[in-house]
PDB file of C-alpha atoms in Angstrom:
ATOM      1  CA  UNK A1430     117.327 115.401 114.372  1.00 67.00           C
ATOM      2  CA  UNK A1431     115.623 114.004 117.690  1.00 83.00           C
ATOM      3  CA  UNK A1432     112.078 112.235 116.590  1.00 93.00           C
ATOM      4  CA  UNK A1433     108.857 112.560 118.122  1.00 97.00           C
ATOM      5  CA  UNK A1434     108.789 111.781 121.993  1.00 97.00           C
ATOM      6  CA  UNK A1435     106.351 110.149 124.092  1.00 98.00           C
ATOM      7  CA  UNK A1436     105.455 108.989 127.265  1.00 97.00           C
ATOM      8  CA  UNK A1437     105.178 106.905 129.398  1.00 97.00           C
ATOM      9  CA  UNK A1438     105.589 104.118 127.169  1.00 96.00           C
ATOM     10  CA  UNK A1439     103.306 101.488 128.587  1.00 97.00           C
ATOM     11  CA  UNK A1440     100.581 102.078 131.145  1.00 98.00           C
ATOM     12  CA  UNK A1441      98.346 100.005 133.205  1.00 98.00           C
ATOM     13  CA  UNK A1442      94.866 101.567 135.063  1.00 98.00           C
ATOM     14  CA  UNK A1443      92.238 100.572 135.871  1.00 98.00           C
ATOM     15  CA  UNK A1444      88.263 101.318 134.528  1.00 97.00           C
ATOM     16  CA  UNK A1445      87.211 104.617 136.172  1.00 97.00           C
ATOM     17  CA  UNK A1446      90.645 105.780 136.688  1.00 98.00           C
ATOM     18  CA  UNK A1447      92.324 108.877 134.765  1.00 98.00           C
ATOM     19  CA  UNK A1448      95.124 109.011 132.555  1.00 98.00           C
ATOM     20  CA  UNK A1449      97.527 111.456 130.838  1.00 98.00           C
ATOM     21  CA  UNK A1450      99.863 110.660 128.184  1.00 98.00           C
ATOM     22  CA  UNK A1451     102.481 113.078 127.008  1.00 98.00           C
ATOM     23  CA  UNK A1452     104.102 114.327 123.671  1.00 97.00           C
ATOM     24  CA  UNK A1453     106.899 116.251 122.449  1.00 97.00           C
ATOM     25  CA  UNK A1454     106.759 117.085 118.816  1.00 96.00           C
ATOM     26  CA  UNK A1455     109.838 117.470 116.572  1.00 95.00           C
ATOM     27  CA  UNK A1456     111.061 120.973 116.933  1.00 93.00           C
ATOM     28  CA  UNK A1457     109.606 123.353 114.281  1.00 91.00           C
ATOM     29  CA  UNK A1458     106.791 120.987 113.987  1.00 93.00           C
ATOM     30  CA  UNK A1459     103.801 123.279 113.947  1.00 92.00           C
ATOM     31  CA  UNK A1460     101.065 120.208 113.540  1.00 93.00           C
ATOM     32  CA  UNK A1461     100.259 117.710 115.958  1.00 95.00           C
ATOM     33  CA  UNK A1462      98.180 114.762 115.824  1.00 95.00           C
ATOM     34  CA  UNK A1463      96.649 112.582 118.462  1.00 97.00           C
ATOM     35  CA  UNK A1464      95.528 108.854 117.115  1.00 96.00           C
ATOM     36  CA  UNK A1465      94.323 106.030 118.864  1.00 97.00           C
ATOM     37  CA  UNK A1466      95.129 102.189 117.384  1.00 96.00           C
ATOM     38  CA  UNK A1467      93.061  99.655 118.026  1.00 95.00           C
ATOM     39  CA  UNK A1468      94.685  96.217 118.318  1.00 92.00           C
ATOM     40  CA  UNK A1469      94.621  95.379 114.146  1.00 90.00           C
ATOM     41  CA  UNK A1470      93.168  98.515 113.397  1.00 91.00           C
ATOM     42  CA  UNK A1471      94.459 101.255 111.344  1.00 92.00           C
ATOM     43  CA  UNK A1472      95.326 104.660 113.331  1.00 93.00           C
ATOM     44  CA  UNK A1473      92.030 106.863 114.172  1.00 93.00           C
ATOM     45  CA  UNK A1474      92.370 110.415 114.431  1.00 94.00           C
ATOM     46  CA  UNK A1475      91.643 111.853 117.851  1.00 97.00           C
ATOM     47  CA  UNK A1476      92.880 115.516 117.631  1.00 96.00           C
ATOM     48  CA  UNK A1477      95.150 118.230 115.236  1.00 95.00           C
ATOM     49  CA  UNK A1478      96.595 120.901 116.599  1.00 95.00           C
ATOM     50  CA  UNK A1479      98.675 123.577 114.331  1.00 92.00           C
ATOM     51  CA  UNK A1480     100.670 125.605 116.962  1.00 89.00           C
ATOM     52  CA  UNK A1481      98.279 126.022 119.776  1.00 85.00           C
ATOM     53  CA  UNK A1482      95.143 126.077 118.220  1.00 92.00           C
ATOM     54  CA  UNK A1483      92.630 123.098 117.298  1.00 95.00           C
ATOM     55  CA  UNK A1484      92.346 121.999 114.265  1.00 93.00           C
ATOM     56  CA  UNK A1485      90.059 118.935 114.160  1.00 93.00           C
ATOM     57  CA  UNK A1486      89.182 117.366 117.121  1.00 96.00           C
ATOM     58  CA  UNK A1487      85.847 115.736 115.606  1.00 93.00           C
ATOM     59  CA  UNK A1488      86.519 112.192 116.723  1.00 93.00           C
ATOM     60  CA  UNK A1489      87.647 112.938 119.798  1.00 96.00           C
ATOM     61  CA  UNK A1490      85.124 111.509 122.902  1.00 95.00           C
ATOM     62  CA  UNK A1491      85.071 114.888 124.021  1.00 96.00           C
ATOM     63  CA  UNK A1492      83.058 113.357 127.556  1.00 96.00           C
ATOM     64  CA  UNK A1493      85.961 111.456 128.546  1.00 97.00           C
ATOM     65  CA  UNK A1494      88.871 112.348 126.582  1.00 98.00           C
ATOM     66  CA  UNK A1495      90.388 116.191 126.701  1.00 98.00           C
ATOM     67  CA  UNK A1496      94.092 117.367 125.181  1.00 98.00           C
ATOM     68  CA  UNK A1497      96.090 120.388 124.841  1.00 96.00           C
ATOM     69  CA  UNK A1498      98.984 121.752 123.501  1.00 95.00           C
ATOM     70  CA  UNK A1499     100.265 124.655 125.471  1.00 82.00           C
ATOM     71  CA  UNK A1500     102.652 127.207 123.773  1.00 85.00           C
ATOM     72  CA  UNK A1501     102.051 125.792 120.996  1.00 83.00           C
ATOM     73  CA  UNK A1502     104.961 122.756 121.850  1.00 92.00           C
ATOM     74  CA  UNK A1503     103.933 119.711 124.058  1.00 95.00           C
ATOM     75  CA  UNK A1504     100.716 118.135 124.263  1.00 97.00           C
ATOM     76  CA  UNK A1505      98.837 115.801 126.203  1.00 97.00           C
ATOM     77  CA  UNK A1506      95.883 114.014 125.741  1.00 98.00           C
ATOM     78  CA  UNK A1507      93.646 112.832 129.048  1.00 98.00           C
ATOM     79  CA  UNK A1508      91.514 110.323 129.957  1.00 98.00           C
ATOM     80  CA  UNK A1509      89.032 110.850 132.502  1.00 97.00           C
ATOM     81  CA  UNK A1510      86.993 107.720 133.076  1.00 97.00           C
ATOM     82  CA  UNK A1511      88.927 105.458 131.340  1.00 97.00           C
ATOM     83  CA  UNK A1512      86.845 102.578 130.357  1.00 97.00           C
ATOM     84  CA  UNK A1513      87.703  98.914 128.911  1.00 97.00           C
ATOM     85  CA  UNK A1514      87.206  99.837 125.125  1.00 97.00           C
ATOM     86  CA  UNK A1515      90.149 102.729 125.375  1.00 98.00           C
ATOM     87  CA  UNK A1516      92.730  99.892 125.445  1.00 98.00           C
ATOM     88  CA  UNK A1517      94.407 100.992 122.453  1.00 97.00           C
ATOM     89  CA  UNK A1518      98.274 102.361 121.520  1.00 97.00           C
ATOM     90  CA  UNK A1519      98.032 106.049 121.552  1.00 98.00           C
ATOM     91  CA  UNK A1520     100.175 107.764 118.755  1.00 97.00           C
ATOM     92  CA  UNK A1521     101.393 111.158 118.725  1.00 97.00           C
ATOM     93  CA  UNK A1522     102.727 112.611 114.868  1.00 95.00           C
ATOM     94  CA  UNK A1523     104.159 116.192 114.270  1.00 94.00           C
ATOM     95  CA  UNK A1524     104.192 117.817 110.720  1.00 91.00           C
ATOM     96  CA  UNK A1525     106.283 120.812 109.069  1.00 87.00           C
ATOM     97  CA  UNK A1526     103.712 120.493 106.107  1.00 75.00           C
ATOM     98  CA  UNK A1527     100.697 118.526 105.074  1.00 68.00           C
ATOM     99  CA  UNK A1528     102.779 116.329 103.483  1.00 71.00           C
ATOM    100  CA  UNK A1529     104.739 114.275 105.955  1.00 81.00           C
ATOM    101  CA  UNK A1530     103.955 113.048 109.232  1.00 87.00           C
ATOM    102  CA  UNK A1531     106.289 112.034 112.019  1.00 91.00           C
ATOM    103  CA  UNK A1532     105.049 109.495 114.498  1.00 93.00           C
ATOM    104  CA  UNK A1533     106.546 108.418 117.936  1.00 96.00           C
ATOM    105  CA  UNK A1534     106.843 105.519 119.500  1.00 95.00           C
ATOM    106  CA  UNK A1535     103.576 105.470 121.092  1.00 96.00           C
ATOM    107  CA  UNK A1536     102.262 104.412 124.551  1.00 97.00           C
ATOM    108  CA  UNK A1537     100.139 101.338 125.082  1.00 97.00           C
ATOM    109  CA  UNK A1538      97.197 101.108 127.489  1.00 98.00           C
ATOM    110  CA  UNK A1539      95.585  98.609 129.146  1.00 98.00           C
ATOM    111  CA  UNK A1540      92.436  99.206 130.938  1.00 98.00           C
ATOM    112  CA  UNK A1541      91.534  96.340 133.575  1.00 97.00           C
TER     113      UNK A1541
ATOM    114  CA  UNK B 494      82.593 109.291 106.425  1.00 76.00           C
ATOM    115  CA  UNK B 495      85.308 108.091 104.092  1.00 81.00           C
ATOM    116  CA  UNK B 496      85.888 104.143 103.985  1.00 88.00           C
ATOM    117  CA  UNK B 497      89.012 102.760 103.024  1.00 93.00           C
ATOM    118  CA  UNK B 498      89.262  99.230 102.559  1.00 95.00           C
ATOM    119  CA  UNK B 499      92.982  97.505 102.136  1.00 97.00           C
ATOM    120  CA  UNK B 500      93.486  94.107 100.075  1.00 97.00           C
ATOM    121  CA  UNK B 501      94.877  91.645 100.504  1.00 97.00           C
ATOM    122  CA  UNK B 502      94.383  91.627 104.481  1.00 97.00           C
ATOM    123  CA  UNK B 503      97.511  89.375 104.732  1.00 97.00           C
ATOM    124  CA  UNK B 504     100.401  88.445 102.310  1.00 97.00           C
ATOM    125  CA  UNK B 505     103.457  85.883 102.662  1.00 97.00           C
ATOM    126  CA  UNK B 506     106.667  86.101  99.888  1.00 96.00           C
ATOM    127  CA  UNK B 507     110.046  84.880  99.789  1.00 97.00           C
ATOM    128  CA  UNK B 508     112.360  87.396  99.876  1.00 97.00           C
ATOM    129  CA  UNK B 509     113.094  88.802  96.809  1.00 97.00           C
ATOM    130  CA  UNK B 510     109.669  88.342  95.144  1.00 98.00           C
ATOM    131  CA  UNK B 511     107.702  91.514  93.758  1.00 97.00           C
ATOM    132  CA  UNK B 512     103.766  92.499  95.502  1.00 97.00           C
ATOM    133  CA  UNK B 513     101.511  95.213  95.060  1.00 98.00           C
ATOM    134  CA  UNK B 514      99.504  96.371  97.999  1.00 98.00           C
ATOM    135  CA  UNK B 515      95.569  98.056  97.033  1.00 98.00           C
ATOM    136  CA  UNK B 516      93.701 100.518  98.818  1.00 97.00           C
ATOM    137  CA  UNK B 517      90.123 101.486  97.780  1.00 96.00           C
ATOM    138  CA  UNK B 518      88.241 104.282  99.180  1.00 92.00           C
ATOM    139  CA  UNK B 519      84.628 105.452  98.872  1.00 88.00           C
ATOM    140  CA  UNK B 520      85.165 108.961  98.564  1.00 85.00           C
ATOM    141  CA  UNK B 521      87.596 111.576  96.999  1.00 81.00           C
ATOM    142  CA  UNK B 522      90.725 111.733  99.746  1.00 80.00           C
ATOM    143  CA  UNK B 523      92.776 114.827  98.605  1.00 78.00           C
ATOM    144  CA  UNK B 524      95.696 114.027 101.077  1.00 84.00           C
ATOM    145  CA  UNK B 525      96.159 110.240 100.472  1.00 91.00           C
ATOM    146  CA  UNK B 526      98.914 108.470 102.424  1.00 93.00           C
ATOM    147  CA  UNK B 527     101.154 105.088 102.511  1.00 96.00           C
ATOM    148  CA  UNK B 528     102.668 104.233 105.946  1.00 95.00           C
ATOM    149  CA  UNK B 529     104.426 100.950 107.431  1.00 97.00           C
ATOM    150  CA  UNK B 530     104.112  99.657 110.563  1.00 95.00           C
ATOM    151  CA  UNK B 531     107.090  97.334 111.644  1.00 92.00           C
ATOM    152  CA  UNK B 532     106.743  94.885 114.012  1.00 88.00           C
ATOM    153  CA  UNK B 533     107.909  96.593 116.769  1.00 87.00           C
ATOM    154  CA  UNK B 534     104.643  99.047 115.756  1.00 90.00           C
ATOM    155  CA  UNK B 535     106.885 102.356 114.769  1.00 92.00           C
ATOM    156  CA  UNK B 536     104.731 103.844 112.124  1.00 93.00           C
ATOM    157  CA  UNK B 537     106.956 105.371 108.868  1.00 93.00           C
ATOM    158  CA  UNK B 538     105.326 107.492 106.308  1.00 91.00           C
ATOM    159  CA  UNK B 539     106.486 106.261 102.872  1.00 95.00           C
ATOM    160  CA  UNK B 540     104.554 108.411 100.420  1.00 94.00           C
ATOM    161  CA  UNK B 541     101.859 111.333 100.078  1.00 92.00           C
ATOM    162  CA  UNK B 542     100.095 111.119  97.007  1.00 93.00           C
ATOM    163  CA  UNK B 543      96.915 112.275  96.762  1.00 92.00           C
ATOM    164  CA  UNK B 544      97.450 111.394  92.731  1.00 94.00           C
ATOM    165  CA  UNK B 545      99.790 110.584  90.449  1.00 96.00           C
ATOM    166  CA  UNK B 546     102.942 108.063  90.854  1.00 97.00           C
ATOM    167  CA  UNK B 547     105.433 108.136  93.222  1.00 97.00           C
ATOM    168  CA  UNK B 548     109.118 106.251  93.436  1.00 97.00           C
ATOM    169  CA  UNK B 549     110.996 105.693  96.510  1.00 96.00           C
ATOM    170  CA  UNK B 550     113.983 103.066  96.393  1.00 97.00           C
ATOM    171  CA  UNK B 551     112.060  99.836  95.581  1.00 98.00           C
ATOM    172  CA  UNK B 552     108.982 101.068  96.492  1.00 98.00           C
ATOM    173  CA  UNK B 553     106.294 102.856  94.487  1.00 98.00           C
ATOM    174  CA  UNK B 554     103.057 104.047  94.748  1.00 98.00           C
ATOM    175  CA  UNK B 555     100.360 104.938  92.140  1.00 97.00           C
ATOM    176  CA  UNK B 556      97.035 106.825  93.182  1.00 96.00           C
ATOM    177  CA  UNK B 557      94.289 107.140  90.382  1.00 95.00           C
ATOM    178  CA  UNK B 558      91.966 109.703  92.399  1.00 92.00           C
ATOM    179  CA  UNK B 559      89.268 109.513  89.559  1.00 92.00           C
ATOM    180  CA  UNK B 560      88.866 105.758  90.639  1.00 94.00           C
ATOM    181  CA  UNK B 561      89.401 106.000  93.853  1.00 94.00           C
ATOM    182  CA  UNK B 562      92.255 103.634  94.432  1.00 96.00           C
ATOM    183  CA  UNK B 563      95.808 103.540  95.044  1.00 97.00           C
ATOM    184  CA  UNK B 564      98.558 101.089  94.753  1.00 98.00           C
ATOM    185  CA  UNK B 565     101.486 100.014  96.471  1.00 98.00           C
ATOM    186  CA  UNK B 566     104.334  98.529  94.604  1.00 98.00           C
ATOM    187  CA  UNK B 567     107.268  96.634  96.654  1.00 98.00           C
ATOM    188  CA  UNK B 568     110.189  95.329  94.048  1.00 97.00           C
ATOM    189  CA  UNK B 569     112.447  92.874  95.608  1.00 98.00           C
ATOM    190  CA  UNK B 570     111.024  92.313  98.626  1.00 97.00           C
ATOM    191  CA  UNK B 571     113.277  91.977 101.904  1.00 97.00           C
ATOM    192  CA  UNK B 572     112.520  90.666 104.799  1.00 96.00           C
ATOM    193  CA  UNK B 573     113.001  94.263 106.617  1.00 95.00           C
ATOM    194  CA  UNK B 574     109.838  94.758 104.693  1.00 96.00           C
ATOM    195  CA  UNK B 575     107.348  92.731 107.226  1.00 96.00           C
ATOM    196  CA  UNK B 576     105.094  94.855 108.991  1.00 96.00           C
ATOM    197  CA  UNK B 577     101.802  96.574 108.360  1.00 97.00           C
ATOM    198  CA  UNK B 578     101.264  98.788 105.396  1.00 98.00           C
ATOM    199  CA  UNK B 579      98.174 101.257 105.949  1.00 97.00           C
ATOM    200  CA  UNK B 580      96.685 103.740 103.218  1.00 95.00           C
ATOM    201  CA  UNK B 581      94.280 106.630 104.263  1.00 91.00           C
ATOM    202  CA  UNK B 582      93.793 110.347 104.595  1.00 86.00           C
ATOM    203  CA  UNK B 583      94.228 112.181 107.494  1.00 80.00           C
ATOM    204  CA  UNK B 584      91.608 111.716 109.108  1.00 81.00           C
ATOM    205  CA  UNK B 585      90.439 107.368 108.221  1.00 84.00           C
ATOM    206  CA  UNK B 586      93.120 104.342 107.135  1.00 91.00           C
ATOM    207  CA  UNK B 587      92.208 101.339 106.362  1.00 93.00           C
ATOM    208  CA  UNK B 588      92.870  98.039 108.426  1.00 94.00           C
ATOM    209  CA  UNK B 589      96.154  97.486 106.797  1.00 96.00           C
ATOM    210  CA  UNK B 590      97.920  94.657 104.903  1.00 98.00           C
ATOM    211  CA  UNK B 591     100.055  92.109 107.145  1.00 97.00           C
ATOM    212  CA  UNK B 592     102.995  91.656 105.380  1.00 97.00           C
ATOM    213  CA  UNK B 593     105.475  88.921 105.492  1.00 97.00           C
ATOM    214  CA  UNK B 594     108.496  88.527 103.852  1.00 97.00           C
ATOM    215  CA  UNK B 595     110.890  85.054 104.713  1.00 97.00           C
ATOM    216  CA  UNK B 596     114.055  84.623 104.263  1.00 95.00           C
TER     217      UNK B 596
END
């Protein structure tokens, strides 16, 4: 069974620039989850998603930071400004149940 | 919102030796969760358990929700085990413990 895909796996911007990471759940997977890690931090939850729908997007900097998931499959989360303090790894997890989550790799930003 | 707090921050062992791992939160979490982070920061769920005990292999995990605290039991320690281990819910986890195990 193929894990949880993201990419790209490292990127470098610049402050005021705009950014788009992408995601590819486990198939099936009908929950989604967005985090952003802080360097020794635990994971923060940005957005859920089950299927196509939000679920919690409460911490989510809704000024700068946007996401979907269309058809209910692949998501991506954007940045637009991207400032210093979202230098962070940026997680994506996928979920048949409540129980389990399935993270990827990640993608690291650094914001110059 | 919920605060979990993780002790100890950082622990060293030799391998083989026993730890527990404690994770403290201010609030009822009904969807409590153990995860390591290895060093190369891939992030493994290793149990839900909003309450009750849990076995896995050499690794356990207790959660008295009453309390508000949940344990983390790693038997024989190997040095595979070095990483991060976070608790939380869903939404919050703590900072983590730093974990290392030598040879």
């Amino acid at each position: 069974e193929a894990g949880v895909a993201q990419s790209p796996r490292y990127k470098i911007i610049e402050k005021r620039q705009s950014v788009a990471f992408w995601c590819n759940p486990i198939s099936g997977h009908a929950t989604l989850y967005w985090y952003q890690q802080i360097l020794g931090q635990g994971p923060k939850l940005l957005i859920q998603f089950q299927n196509n729908g939000v679920v919690d997007d409460s911490q989510l900097p809704k000024d700068r930071f946007s996401a979907e998931r269309l058809k209910g499959v692949d998501s991506t989360l954007k940045i637009q400004p991207a400032k210093l303090e979202d230098s962070a790894v940026y997680l994506c997890a996928s979920s048949p149940h409540q129980e389990t989550q399935y993270f990827g790799p990640g993608t690291r930003l650094l914001v110059l | 919102g919920i605060q979990v707090e993780q002790s100890p921050p950082d622990l060293i062992l030799q391998e083989g030796a026993n730890s527990t791992l404690r994770c403290n939160f201010s609030d009822s979490v009904n969807n409590l969760q153990w995860f390591h982070q290895n060093p190369w920061g891939q992030l493994i769920n290793l149990f839900y358990i909003p309450s009750g005990t849990k076995q896995n292999g050499r690794l356990s995990a207790t959660t008295v929700a009453t309390e508000r605290y949940s344990l983390l039991y790693i038997s024989s320690s190997q040095t595979t085990d070095s990483g991060v281990y976070f608790c939380g819910s869903r939404l919050t986890f703590g900072e983590g413990t730093q974990l290392t195990v030598n040879p």
